[in-house]
PDB file of C-alpha atoms in Angstrom:
ATOM      1  CA  MET D  13       6.739  -9.578  -2.844  1.00  0.00           C
ATOM      2  CA  LYS D  14       4.862  -7.507  -5.016  1.00  0.00           C
ATOM      3  CA  ILE D  15       3.711  -4.249  -3.652  1.00  0.00           C
ATOM      4  CA  LEU D  16       1.990  -1.473  -5.484  1.00  0.00           C
ATOM      5  CA  LEU D  17       2.402   2.402  -4.010  1.00  0.00           C
ATOM      6  CA  ASP D  18      -0.760   4.294  -3.871  1.00  0.00           C
ATOM      7  CA  GLU D  19      -0.430   7.421  -5.878  1.00  0.00           C
ATOM      8  CA  CYS D  20      -0.755   9.563  -2.316  1.00  0.00           C
ATOM      9  CA  VAL D  21       2.278   7.661  -1.563  1.00  0.00           C
ATOM     10  CA  THR D  22       5.303   9.450  -2.954  1.00  0.00           C
ATOM     11  CA  LYS D  23       7.064   7.194  -5.325  1.00  0.00           C
ATOM     12  CA  ARG D  24      10.174   8.313  -3.548  1.00  0.00           C
ATOM     13  CA  LEU D  25       9.335   5.595  -0.665  1.00  0.00           C
ATOM     14  CA  LYS D  26      10.890   2.887  -3.450  1.00  0.00           C
ATOM     15  CA  LYS D  27      14.152   3.396  -2.734  1.00  0.00           C
ATOM     16  CA  HIS D  28      13.718   1.951   0.534  1.00  0.00           C
ATOM     17  CA  LEU D  29      11.928  -0.677  -0.178  1.00  0.00           C
ATOM     18  CA  GLU D  30      14.202  -2.524  -2.229  1.00  0.00           C
ATOM     19  CA  GLU D  31      14.027  -5.909  -0.959  1.00  0.00           C
ATOM     20  CA  PHE D  32      10.371  -6.016  -2.726  1.00  0.00           C
ATOM     21  CA  GLU D  33       9.228  -6.000  -6.071  1.00  0.00           C
ATOM     22  CA  VAL D  34       7.803  -2.593  -5.783  1.00  0.00           C
ATOM     23  CA  LEU D  35       5.526  -0.354  -8.484  1.00  0.00           C
ATOM     24  CA  THR D  36       3.925   2.941  -7.982  1.00  0.00           C
ATOM     25  CA  VAL D  37       0.610   4.093  -9.610  1.00  0.00           C
ATOM     26  CA  SER D  38       1.678   6.535 -11.691  1.00  0.00           C
ATOM     27  CA  GLU D  39       4.345   4.640 -13.265  1.00  0.00           C
ATOM     28  CA  LEU D  40       1.489   2.147 -14.215  1.00  0.00           C
ATOM     29  CA  ASN D  41      -0.271   5.131 -15.815  1.00  0.00           C
ATOM     30  CA  LEU D  42      -2.608   4.519 -13.234  1.00  0.00           C
ATOM     31  CA  SER D  43      -3.295   8.205 -11.507  1.00  0.00           C
ATOM     32  CA  GLY D  44      -6.855   9.182 -11.179  1.00  0.00           C
ATOM     33  CA  ILE D  45      -8.145   5.533 -10.527  1.00  0.00           C
ATOM     34  CA  LYS D  46     -11.083   5.163  -8.150  1.00  0.00           C
ATOM     35  CA  ASN D  47     -10.206   2.678  -5.371  1.00  0.00           C
ATOM     36  CA  GLY D  48     -12.051  -0.333  -6.532  1.00  0.00           C
ATOM     37  CA  LYS D  49     -10.648  -0.607  -9.707  1.00  0.00           C
ATOM     38  CA  LEU D  50      -7.243  -0.237  -8.208  1.00  0.00           C
ATOM     39  CA  MET D  51      -7.569  -2.957  -6.065  1.00  0.00           C
ATOM     40  CA  THR D  52      -9.518  -4.744  -8.766  1.00  0.00           C
ATOM     41  CA  PHE D  53      -5.885  -4.103 -10.730  1.00  0.00           C
ATOM     42  CA  CYS D  54      -3.892  -5.066  -8.058  1.00  0.00           C
ATOM     43  CA  VAL D  55      -5.525  -8.086  -8.050  1.00  0.00           C
ATOM     44  CA  GLU D  56      -5.972  -9.132 -11.673  1.00  0.00           C
ATOM     45  CA  ASN D  57      -1.339  -8.370 -11.883  1.00  0.00           C
ATOM     46  CA  ASN D  58      -0.594 -10.553  -8.781  1.00  0.00           C
ATOM     47  CA  PHE D  59       0.111  -7.601  -6.052  1.00  0.00           C
ATOM     48  CA  ASP D  60       0.312  -8.687  -3.037  1.00  0.00           C
ATOM     49  CA  ILE D  61      -0.004  -5.317  -1.098  1.00  0.00           C
ATOM     50  CA  LEU D  62      -1.654  -1.924  -1.834  1.00  0.00           C
ATOM     51  CA  LEU D  63       0.218   0.527   0.534  1.00  0.00           C
ATOM     52  CA  THR D  64      -1.449   3.621   1.430  1.00  0.00           C
ATOM     53  CA  ILE D  65      -2.181   6.456   3.677  1.00  0.00           C
ATOM     54  CA  ASP D  66      -5.537   7.075   2.530  1.00  0.00           C
ATOM     55  CA  LYS D  67      -7.298   6.045   6.358  1.00  0.00           C
ATOM     56  CA  ASN D  68     -10.601   6.494   4.013  1.00  0.00           C
ATOM     57  CA  LEU D  69      -9.936   3.532   2.004  1.00  0.00           C
ATOM     58  CA  LEU D  70     -10.594   1.317   5.469  1.00  0.00           C
ATOM     59  CA  PHE D  71     -14.447   2.341   5.123  1.00  0.00           C
ATOM     60  CA  GLN D  72     -15.218   2.264   1.291  1.00  0.00           C
ATOM     61  CA  GLN D  73     -14.179  -1.213   0.237  1.00  0.00           C
ATOM     62  CA  ASN D  74     -15.304  -4.607   1.061  1.00  0.00           C
ATOM     63  CA  PHE D  75     -12.241  -6.403   1.447  1.00  0.00           C
ATOM     64  CA  ASP D  76     -13.494  -9.736   1.525  1.00  0.00           C
ATOM     65  CA  HIS D  77     -13.799  -9.454  -2.435  1.00  0.00           C
ATOM     66  CA  TYR D  78     -10.314  -8.887  -3.121  1.00  0.00           C
ATOM     67  CA  PRO D  79      -7.194 -11.131  -2.246  1.00  0.00           C
ATOM     68  CA  LEU D  80      -5.018  -8.576  -1.493  1.00  0.00           C
ATOM     69  CA  THR D  81      -3.953  -6.873   1.501  1.00  0.00           C
ATOM     70  CA  ILE D  82      -4.178  -3.126   2.131  1.00  0.00           C
ATOM     71  CA  VAL D  83      -1.355  -1.286   4.371  1.00  0.00           C
ATOM     72  CA  VAL D  84      -2.374   1.877   5.356  1.00  0.00           C
ATOM     73  CA  LEU D  85       0.496   3.893   7.059  1.00  0.00           C
ATOM     74  CA  ASN D  86      -1.056   5.876   9.845  1.00  0.00           C
ATOM     75  CA  CYS D  87       1.166   9.427   9.254  1.00  0.00           C
ATOM     76  CA  GLN D  88       0.093  12.828   8.855  1.00  0.00           C
ATOM     77  CA  THR D  89       1.805  13.684   5.903  1.00  0.00           C
ATOM     78  CA  SER D  90       2.837  12.150   2.850  1.00  0.00           C
ATOM     79  CA  LYS D  91       6.795  13.767   3.461  1.00  0.00           C
ATOM     80  CA  ILE D  92       9.298  11.096   2.421  1.00  0.00           C
ATOM     81  CA  GLU D  93      10.896  11.758   5.959  1.00  0.00           C
ATOM     82  CA  GLU D  94       7.945  11.056   7.739  1.00  0.00           C
ATOM     83  CA  LEU D  95       7.172   7.690   5.889  1.00  0.00           C
ATOM     84  CA  VAL D  96      10.037   6.082   6.170  1.00  0.00           C
ATOM     85  CA  THR D  97       9.609   6.334  10.229  1.00  0.00           C
ATOM     86  CA  PHE D  98       6.818   3.818   9.517  1.00  0.00           C
ATOM     87  CA  LEU D  99       8.907   1.112   7.620  1.00  0.00           C
ATOM     88  CA  PRO D 100      10.588  -0.437  10.728  1.00  0.00           C
ATOM     89  CA  SER D 101       7.070  -1.518  11.595  1.00  0.00           C
ATOM     90  CA  PHE D 102       6.154  -2.420   8.359  1.00  0.00           C
ATOM     91  CA  LYS D 103       8.795  -4.549   7.176  1.00  0.00           C
ATOM     92  CA  SER D 104       8.407  -6.602  10.521  1.00  0.00           C
ATOM     93  CA  GLN D 105       4.877  -7.331  10.024  1.00  0.00           C
ATOM     94  CA  VAL D 106       5.061  -7.734   6.116  1.00  0.00           C
ATOM     95  CA  ASP D 107       5.523 -11.296   6.513  1.00  0.00           C
ATOM     96  CA  LYS D 108       2.498 -12.223   9.342  1.00  0.00           C
ATOM     97  CA  PHE D 109      -0.333 -10.129   6.846  1.00  0.00           C
ATOM     98  CA  GLN D 110      -2.992 -12.016   5.474  1.00  0.00           C
ATOM     99  CA  LYS D 111      -5.096 -11.313   2.137  1.00  0.00           C
ATOM    100  CA  HIS D 112      -8.677  -9.825   2.449  1.00  0.00           C
ATOM    101  CA  LYS D 113      -7.546  -7.869   5.583  1.00  0.00           C
ATOM    102  CA  ALA D 114      -6.112  -4.251   5.920  1.00  0.00           C
ATOM    103  CA  TYR D 115      -3.541  -3.361   8.232  1.00  0.00           C
ATOM    104  CA  ILE D 116      -2.867   0.195   9.932  1.00  0.00           C
ATOM    105  CA  ILE D 117       0.591   0.494  10.631  1.00  0.00           C
ATOM    106  CA  GLU D 118       1.664   2.944  13.700  1.00  0.00           C
ATOM    107  CA  LYS D 119       5.663   3.942  14.563  1.00  0.00           C
TER     108      LYS D 119
END
């Protein structure tokens, strides 16, 4: 499974997702790119999941246009200590995610 971490998600989360192929927006030199173009990039480069904490993304895009899964961690901050608390829930659901849909992950 290929996952792109949005730029609002600390790159430090990557080491907690070692069972997946994970890349970050910053390491791909995509910082500052708008969400629609980022989602298009994900589709064109065979990403399965765009992982973010940007709840606004849920209301900004039409997911029918993108064969991609959007996953939003419903956290209050972007601190690694908080983000890792969402990973057990994320990992337990990841095999059930469908493309063209967005999911909000709770603790």
